[in-house]
Amino acid sequence: MDTTSRAAKIPSLHQTEINWDNLDKTKLYVVGAGMFSGVTLALYPVSVVKTRMQVASGDAMSRNALATFKNILKVDGVPGLYRGFATVIIGAVPTRIIFLTALETTKAASLKLVEPFKLSEPVRAAFANGLAGLLASTCSQAIFVPIDVISQKLMVQGYSGNARYKGGIDVARKVIKADGIRGLYRGFGLSVMTYAPSSAVWWASYGSSQRIIWSALGHLHDKEEAPSQLKLVGIQASGGVFAGAVTSFVTTPIDTIKTRLQVMDNENKPKAGEVVKRLIAEDGWKGLYRGLGPRFFSSSAWGTSMIVCYEYLKRLCAKVEEV
């Protein structure tokens, strides 16, 4: 089919909201796996810097993001910025499949659920996207948390007294030997408390902000004139930046506590409350916001890249009938 026929099937902003039933699932999963792996590759060093800052002790506590980045390069070179990357990529594929499936099915069901209430477009979008993000993140945690535990330990190995490992399998073997399978789920509760609300806030902020911007530009209810691709991507990217800013500010304290719990040795297992007290004792209340800069950048950069790629992926994988 030529591009003219395809464009004719999606003529307006209203119809670019491609729902789950109109997606080619196989194509979505295969192409999406490659696309999101590329985004992860580009942004992974930011996660390493954030994690190092969150677990820093002694003189390392005074380093900002740039100084931490330079120190990693000085000590470990470029490979130091990608510690744990292979583990993350291996776990990312099934995690993404679960997440995207739960996200889109929940979003479609939620939009139908609120139809009778005659809510405004931004409110409907915030509710449907927020609930979808919450449930999608919760469902994917079963795979994500063990991957997160292993990758976090690899990111900080040999740093501030943390143990060294031969790779992801070595981490998993030692954690299971010392603490059983539950060791791979250390911080599971906090992880759900971090990522589920974070996902809900991100998707709710993105869904509502995007519609507010479209409404301000006079496109929200325009079913005849399609916005240009450049404008479409620009608005989606703006929504991603806004969502990243809101999410990083709301969830950084919980993320800092979770990271500390996950990287500590098995023989030294403080409770979450003890970690909070230690952070406050070391650095005051601002200790809970360690790594806020990298987390904001990571959340905004990842969110913006992810949503632009994902929205493009949905358009690419939309089922189009022959005209």
Tab-separated table of C-alpha atoms in Angstrom:
chain	number	residue	atom	x	y	z
A	1	MET	CA	0.000	0.000	0.000
A	2	ASP	CA	1.300	3.496	-0.736
A	3	THR	CA	1.788	6.170	1.896
A	4	THR	CA	-1.109	8.231	0.562
A	5	SER	CA	-3.570	5.450	1.324
A	6	ARG	CA	-2.061	4.982	4.762
A	7	ALA	CA	-2.250	8.669	5.592
A	8	ALA	CA	-5.854	8.724	4.463
A	9	LYS	CA	-6.695	6.138	7.098
A	10	ILE	CA	-5.266	8.306	9.887
A	11	PRO	CA	-6.283	11.836	8.866
A	12	SER	CA	-6.539	13.630	12.181
A	13	LEU	CA	-5.151	13.919	15.682
A	14	HIS	CA	-8.238	12.174	17.026
A	15	GLN	CA	-7.440	9.062	15.002
A	16	THR	CA	-3.740	8.984	15.906
A	17	GLU	CA	-4.889	7.695	19.309
A	18	ILE	CA	-4.369	4.118	18.171
A	19	ASN	CA	-5.940	1.616	20.544
A	20	TRP	CA	-4.851	-1.916	21.360
A	21	ASP	CA	-7.282	-3.661	19.012
A	22	ASN	CA	-5.857	-1.793	16.019
A	23	LEU	CA	-2.230	-2.810	16.610
A	24	ASP	CA	-0.253	-5.621	14.991
A	25	LYS	CA	0.965	-7.233	18.230
A	26	THR	CA	3.775	-9.333	16.726
A	27	LYS	CA	5.234	-6.352	14.912
A	28	LEU	CA	4.821	-4.208	18.022
A	29	TYR	CA	6.802	-6.631	20.200
A	30	VAL	CA	9.580	-7.379	17.694
A	31	VAL	CA	10.199	-3.847	16.441
A	32	GLY	CA	9.624	-2.409	19.900
A	33	ALA	CA	12.251	-4.689	21.468
A	34	GLY	CA	14.910	-3.367	19.121
A	35	MET	CA	13.786	0.234	19.397
A	36	PHE	CA	13.688	0.342	23.194
A	37	SER	CA	16.988	-1.546	23.467
A	38	GLY	CA	18.564	1.279	21.479
A	39	VAL	CA	17.100	3.904	23.809
A	40	THR	CA	18.335	1.939	26.843
A	41	LEU	CA	21.828	1.737	25.342
A	42	ALA	CA	21.946	5.500	24.902
A	43	LEU	CA	20.668	6.402	28.378
A	44	TYR	CA	22.087	3.604	30.540
A	45	PRO	CA	25.147	5.621	31.730
A	46	VAL	CA	22.798	8.129	33.379
A	47	SER	CA	21.315	5.305	35.490
A	48	VAL	CA	24.796	4.228	36.552
A	49	VAL	CA	25.701	7.786	37.622
A	50	LYS	CA	22.400	8.141	39.533
A	51	THR	CA	22.932	4.840	41.357
A	52	ARG	CA	26.524	5.709	42.286
A	53	MET	CA	25.374	9.026	43.747
A	54	GLN	CA	22.614	7.375	45.755
A	55	VAL	CA	24.938	4.874	47.450
A	56	ALA	CA	27.898	7.245	47.878
A	57	SER	CA	29.607	7.531	51.255
A	58	GLY	CA	32.531	9.509	52.657
A	59	ASP	CA	34.179	11.992	50.273
A	60	ALA	CA	32.155	10.626	47.338
A	61	MET	CA	29.022	12.190	48.847
A	62	SER	CA	30.226	15.651	47.808
A	63	ARG	CA	30.525	14.761	44.121
A	64	ASN	CA	27.948	16.108	41.716
A	65	ALA	CA	26.736	14.198	38.664
A	66	LEU	CA	29.536	15.442	36.385
A	67	ALA	CA	32.236	14.630	38.948
A	68	THR	CA	30.750	11.162	39.456
A	69	PHE	CA	30.686	10.627	35.694
A	70	LYS	CA	34.333	11.668	35.361
A	71	ASN	CA	35.351	9.435	38.267
A	72	ILE	CA	33.720	6.394	36.659
A	73	LEU	CA	35.573	7.097	33.402
A	74	LYS	CA	38.851	7.596	35.262
A	75	VAL	CA	38.599	4.405	37.298
A	76	ASP	CA	36.787	2.018	34.934
A	77	GLY	CA	36.751	3.703	31.553
A	78	VAL	CA	33.711	3.565	29.242
A	79	PRO	CA	32.860	-0.044	30.295
A	80	GLY	CA	32.202	1.310	33.799
A	81	LEU	CA	29.256	3.268	32.432
A	82	TYR	CA	27.674	0.040	31.196
A	83	ARG	CA	28.033	-2.274	34.172
A	84	GLY	CA	25.007	-4.545	34.362
A	85	PHE	CA	23.817	-3.528	30.893
A	86	ALA	CA	23.703	-7.084	29.489
A	87	THR	CA	21.545	-8.205	32.418
A	88	VAL	CA	19.163	-5.292	31.915
A	89	ILE	CA	18.773	-5.929	28.180
A	90	ILE	CA	18.081	-9.658	28.701
A	91	GLY	CA	15.365	-8.870	31.223
A	92	ALA	CA	14.004	-5.875	29.326
A	93	VAL	CA	12.321	-7.838	26.530
A	94	PRO	CA	9.851	-9.889	28.641
A	95	THR	CA	9.373	-6.939	30.984
A	96	ARG	CA	8.422	-4.656	28.086
A	97	ILE	CA	6.031	-7.201	26.609
A	98	ILE	CA	4.200	-7.531	29.928
A	99	PHE	CA	4.242	-3.770	30.496
A	100	LEU	CA	2.967	-2.758	27.049
A	101	THR	CA	0.255	-5.402	27.027
A	102	ALA	CA	-1.035	-4.402	30.459
A	103	LEU	CA	-0.697	-0.693	29.646
A	104	GLU	CA	-2.701	-0.702	26.434
A	105	THR	CA	-5.434	-3.124	27.542
A	106	THR	CA	-5.967	-1.241	30.817
A	107	LYS	CA	-5.965	2.127	29.073
A	108	ALA	CA	-8.632	1.000	26.591
A	109	ALA	CA	-10.804	-0.460	29.374
A	110	SER	CA	-10.377	2.652	31.559
A	111	LEU	CA	-11.422	5.028	28.784
A	112	LYS	CA	-14.625	3.032	28.291
A	113	LEU	CA	-15.179	3.000	32.057
A	114	VAL	CA	-15.183	6.803	32.388
A	115	GLU	CA	-17.206	7.538	29.249
A	116	PRO	CA	-20.544	7.884	31.126
A	117	PHE	CA	-19.097	10.582	33.430
A	118	LYS	CA	-18.616	13.132	30.631
A	119	LEU	CA	-15.253	14.279	31.983
A	120	SER	CA	-12.966	16.686	30.136
A	121	GLU	CA	-10.370	15.207	27.772
A	122	PRO	CA	-7.363	15.976	30.050
A	123	VAL	CA	-9.083	14.445	33.088
A	124	ARG	CA	-10.143	11.328	31.158
A	125	ALA	CA	-6.631	10.947	29.795
A	126	ALA	CA	-5.033	11.431	33.213
A	127	PHE	CA	-7.289	8.802	34.795
A	128	ALA	CA	-6.978	6.203	32.028
A	129	ASN	CA	-3.245	6.674	31.499
A	130	GLY	CA	-2.503	6.838	35.214
A	131	LEU	CA	-4.408	3.654	36.038
A	132	ALA	CA	-2.855	1.896	33.037
A	133	GLY	CA	0.655	2.944	34.079
A	134	LEU	CA	0.034	1.796	37.658
A	135	LEU	CA	-1.200	-1.675	36.725
A	136	ALA	CA	1.358	-2.162	33.942
A	137	SER	CA	4.242	-1.379	36.269
A	138	THR	CA	2.869	-3.600	39.035
A	139	CYS	CA	2.503	-6.554	36.646
A	140	SER	CA	6.039	-6.175	35.272
A	141	GLN	CA	7.745	-5.994	38.685
A	142	ALA	CA	7.929	-9.788	39.020
A	143	ILE	CA	10.565	-9.835	36.280
A	144	PHE	CA	11.951	-6.346	36.709
A	145	VAL	CA	12.916	-6.480	40.408
A	146	PRO	CA	15.402	-9.404	40.179
A	147	ILE	CA	16.950	-7.765	37.098
A	148	ASP	CA	17.107	-4.462	38.973
A	149	VAL	CA	18.751	-6.052	42.026
A	150	ILE	CA	21.421	-7.729	39.888
A	151	SER	CA	22.107	-4.680	37.715
A	152	GLN	CA	22.311	-2.329	40.729
A	153	LYS	CA	24.901	-4.577	42.378
A	154	LEU	CA	26.926	-4.656	39.162
A	155	MET	CA	26.722	-0.874	38.843
A	156	VAL	CA	28.305	-0.295	42.268
A	157	GLN	CA	30.641	-3.308	42.539
A	158	GLY	CA	33.967	-2.346	44.084
A	159	TYR	CA	32.580	1.128	44.851
A	160	SER	CA	32.377	2.366	48.473
A	161	GLY	CA	33.269	-1.091	49.766
A	162	ASN	CA	30.745	-3.053	47.702
A	163	ALA	CA	31.663	-6.589	46.611
A	164	ARG	CA	32.951	-7.438	43.135
A	165	TYR	CA	31.307	-9.963	40.805
A	166	LYS	CA	32.154	-11.842	37.630
A	167	GLY	CA	28.848	-10.971	35.989
A	168	GLY	CA	25.090	-11.115	36.368
A	169	ILE	CA	24.971	-14.902	36.848
A	170	ASP	CA	27.589	-14.641	39.606
A	171	VAL	CA	25.491	-11.991	41.369
A	172	ALA	CA	22.344	-14.126	41.157
A	173	ARG	CA	24.184	-17.242	42.397
A	174	LYS	CA	25.699	-15.457	45.411
A	175	VAL	CA	22.468	-13.685	46.326
A	176	ILE	CA	20.469	-16.943	46.175
A	177	LYS	CA	23.159	-18.810	48.152
A	178	ALA	CA	23.168	-16.189	50.888
A	179	ASP	CA	19.498	-15.306	51.077
A	180	GLY	CA	17.484	-17.642	48.855
A	181	ILE	CA	15.225	-16.552	46.015
A	182	ARG	CA	13.794	-13.817	48.198
A	183	GLY	CA	17.199	-12.121	48.020
A	184	LEU	CA	16.506	-11.345	44.367
A	185	TYR	CA	13.318	-9.617	45.477
A	186	ARG	CA	14.936	-7.418	48.088
A	187	GLY	CA	13.233	-4.050	47.961
A	188	PHE	CA	10.276	-5.551	46.076
A	189	GLY	CA	7.769	-3.636	48.188
A	190	LEU	CA	9.696	-0.399	47.786
A	191	SER	CA	10.191	-1.120	44.097
A	192	VAL	CA	6.436	-1.450	43.610
A	193	MET	CA	5.967	1.664	45.763
A	194	THR	CA	8.533	3.479	43.577
A	195	TYR	CA	7.815	2.344	40.055
A	196	ALA	CA	4.061	1.756	40.196
A	197	PRO	CA	3.220	5.285	41.451
A	198	SER	CA	6.049	6.650	39.288
A	199	SER	CA	4.538	4.981	36.235
A	200	ALA	CA	1.068	6.191	37.204
A	201	VAL	CA	2.263	9.781	37.699
A	202	TRP	CA	4.302	9.720	34.482
A	203	TRP	CA	1.520	8.391	32.247
A	204	ALA	CA	-1.149	10.554	33.898
A	205	SER	CA	1.039	13.666	33.507
A	206	TYR	CA	1.856	12.784	29.912
A	207	GLY	CA	-1.730	12.021	28.903
A	208	SER	CA	-3.219	15.162	30.438
A	209	SER	CA	-0.430	17.602	29.504
A	210	GLN	CA	-0.465	16.451	25.890
A	211	ARG	CA	-4.196	17.125	25.599
A	212	ILE	CA	-3.890	20.499	27.337
A	213	ILE	CA	-1.242	21.529	24.803
A	214	TRP	CA	-3.317	20.235	21.866
A	215	SER	CA	-6.342	22.093	23.201
A	216	ALA	CA	-4.342	25.326	23.472
A	217	LEU	CA	-3.275	24.865	19.845
A	218	GLY	CA	-6.863	24.244	18.755
A	219	HIS	CA	-6.270	20.659	17.594
A	220	LEU	CA	-7.921	18.611	20.347
A	221	HIS	CA	-11.335	18.238	18.708
A	222	ASP	CA	-10.225	18.822	15.112
A	223	LYS	CA	-11.159	15.640	13.280
A	224	GLU	CA	-10.547	16.995	9.784
A	225	GLU	CA	-7.128	18.622	9.660
A	226	ALA	CA	-4.210	16.437	10.688
A	227	PRO	CA	-1.290	18.065	12.547
A	228	SER	CA	2.087	17.803	10.868
A	229	GLN	CA	4.431	15.006	11.912
A	230	LEU	CA	6.854	17.602	13.297
A	231	LYS	CA	4.161	19.161	15.475
A	232	LEU	CA	2.943	15.722	16.564
A	233	VAL	CA	6.432	14.668	17.713
A	234	GLY	CA	7.096	18.065	19.308
A	235	ILE	CA	3.965	17.927	21.476
A	236	GLN	CA	4.616	14.321	22.476
A	237	ALA	CA	8.192	15.211	23.417
A	238	SER	CA	7.006	18.208	25.462
A	239	GLY	CA	4.576	15.953	27.312
A	240	GLY	CA	7.441	13.557	28.028
A	241	VAL	CA	9.639	16.304	29.503
A	242	PHE	CA	6.805	17.587	31.717
A	243	ALA	CA	5.952	14.070	32.894
A	244	GLY	CA	9.624	13.385	33.678
A	245	ALA	CA	9.926	16.541	35.779
A	246	VAL	CA	6.831	15.767	37.847
A	247	THR	CA	7.726	12.110	38.321
A	248	SER	CA	11.368	12.611	39.314
A	249	PHE	CA	10.473	15.137	42.013
A	250	VAL	CA	7.716	12.973	43.494
A	251	THR	CA	9.528	9.618	43.524
A	252	THR	CA	13.277	10.296	44.039
A	253	PRO	CA	13.206	9.814	47.865
A	254	ILE	CA	11.659	6.333	47.576
A	255	ASP	CA	14.030	5.442	44.734
A	256	THR	CA	17.054	6.446	46.842
A	257	ILE	CA	15.918	4.262	49.750
A	258	LYS	CA	15.180	1.327	47.438
A	259	THR	CA	18.586	1.544	45.761
A	260	ARG	CA	20.404	1.586	49.092
A	261	LEU	CA	18.519	-1.494	50.280
A	262	GLN	CA	19.248	-3.402	47.084
A	263	VAL	CA	23.008	-2.854	46.993
A	264	MET	CA	23.793	-3.523	50.661
A	265	ASP	CA	25.469	-6.812	51.562
A	266	ASN	CA	23.227	-9.654	52.660
A	267	GLU	CA	24.727	-9.797	56.147
A	268	ASN	CA	23.856	-6.155	56.739
A	269	LYS	CA	20.139	-5.743	56.190
A	270	PRO	CA	18.756	-2.493	57.615
A	271	LYS	CA	15.082	-1.722	57.394
A	272	ALA	CA	13.770	1.104	55.263
A	273	GLY	CA	13.310	3.315	58.329
A	274	GLU	CA	16.952	2.848	59.311
A	275	VAL	CA	18.083	3.780	55.813
A	276	VAL	CA	16.032	6.991	56.005
A	277	LYS	CA	17.552	7.890	59.383
A	278	ARG	CA	21.071	7.238	58.076
A	279	LEU	CA	20.517	9.365	54.970
A	280	ILE	CA	19.150	12.249	57.045
A	281	ALA	CA	21.992	11.921	59.565
A	282	GLU	CA	24.588	11.997	56.773
A	283	ASP	CA	23.186	14.774	54.619
A	284	GLY	CA	19.973	16.156	56.108
A	285	TRP	CA	16.652	15.885	54.304
A	286	LYS	CA	18.361	16.643	51.004
A	287	GLY	CA	19.993	13.210	51.359
A	288	LEU	CA	16.678	11.738	50.231
A	289	TYR	CA	17.078	13.627	46.966
A	290	ARG	CA	20.546	12.376	46.114
A	291	GLY	CA	20.804	11.849	42.396
A	292	LEU	CA	17.787	14.083	41.701
A	293	GLY	CA	19.609	15.798	38.824
A	294	PRO	CA	20.534	12.564	37.009
A	295	ARG	CA	17.130	11.073	37.858
A	296	PHE	CA	15.352	14.104	36.390
A	297	PHE	CA	17.539	13.972	33.296
A	298	SER	CA	17.123	10.203	33.025
A	299	SER	CA	13.358	10.363	33.574
A	300	SER	CA	12.888	13.220	31.120
A	301	ALA	CA	15.341	11.929	28.508
A	302	TRP	CA	14.156	8.339	28.802
A	303	GLY	CA	10.507	9.327	28.965
A	304	THR	CA	10.754	11.688	26.017
A	305	SER	CA	12.750	9.240	23.890
A	306	MET	CA	10.523	6.370	24.914
A	307	ILE	CA	7.225	8.101	24.244
A	308	VAL	CA	8.308	9.514	20.872
A	309	CYS	CA	9.553	6.048	19.863
A	310	TYR	CA	6.463	4.359	21.271
A	311	GLU	CA	3.978	6.679	19.594
A	312	TYR	CA	5.867	6.227	16.319
A	313	LEU	CA	5.920	2.472	16.919
A	314	LYS	CA	2.144	2.448	17.368
A	315	ARG	CA	1.644	4.336	14.122
A	316	LEU	CA	4.071	1.962	12.416
A	317	CYS	CA	2.269	-1.118	13.788
A	318	ALA	CA	-1.279	0.138	13.220
A	319	LYS	CA	-3.442	-2.224	11.201
A	320	VAL	CA	-4.384	-0.420	8.012
A	321	GLU	CA	-7.160	-1.639	5.771
A	322	GLU	CA	-6.722	-1.455	2.038
A	323	VAL	CA	-8.588	1.473	0.501
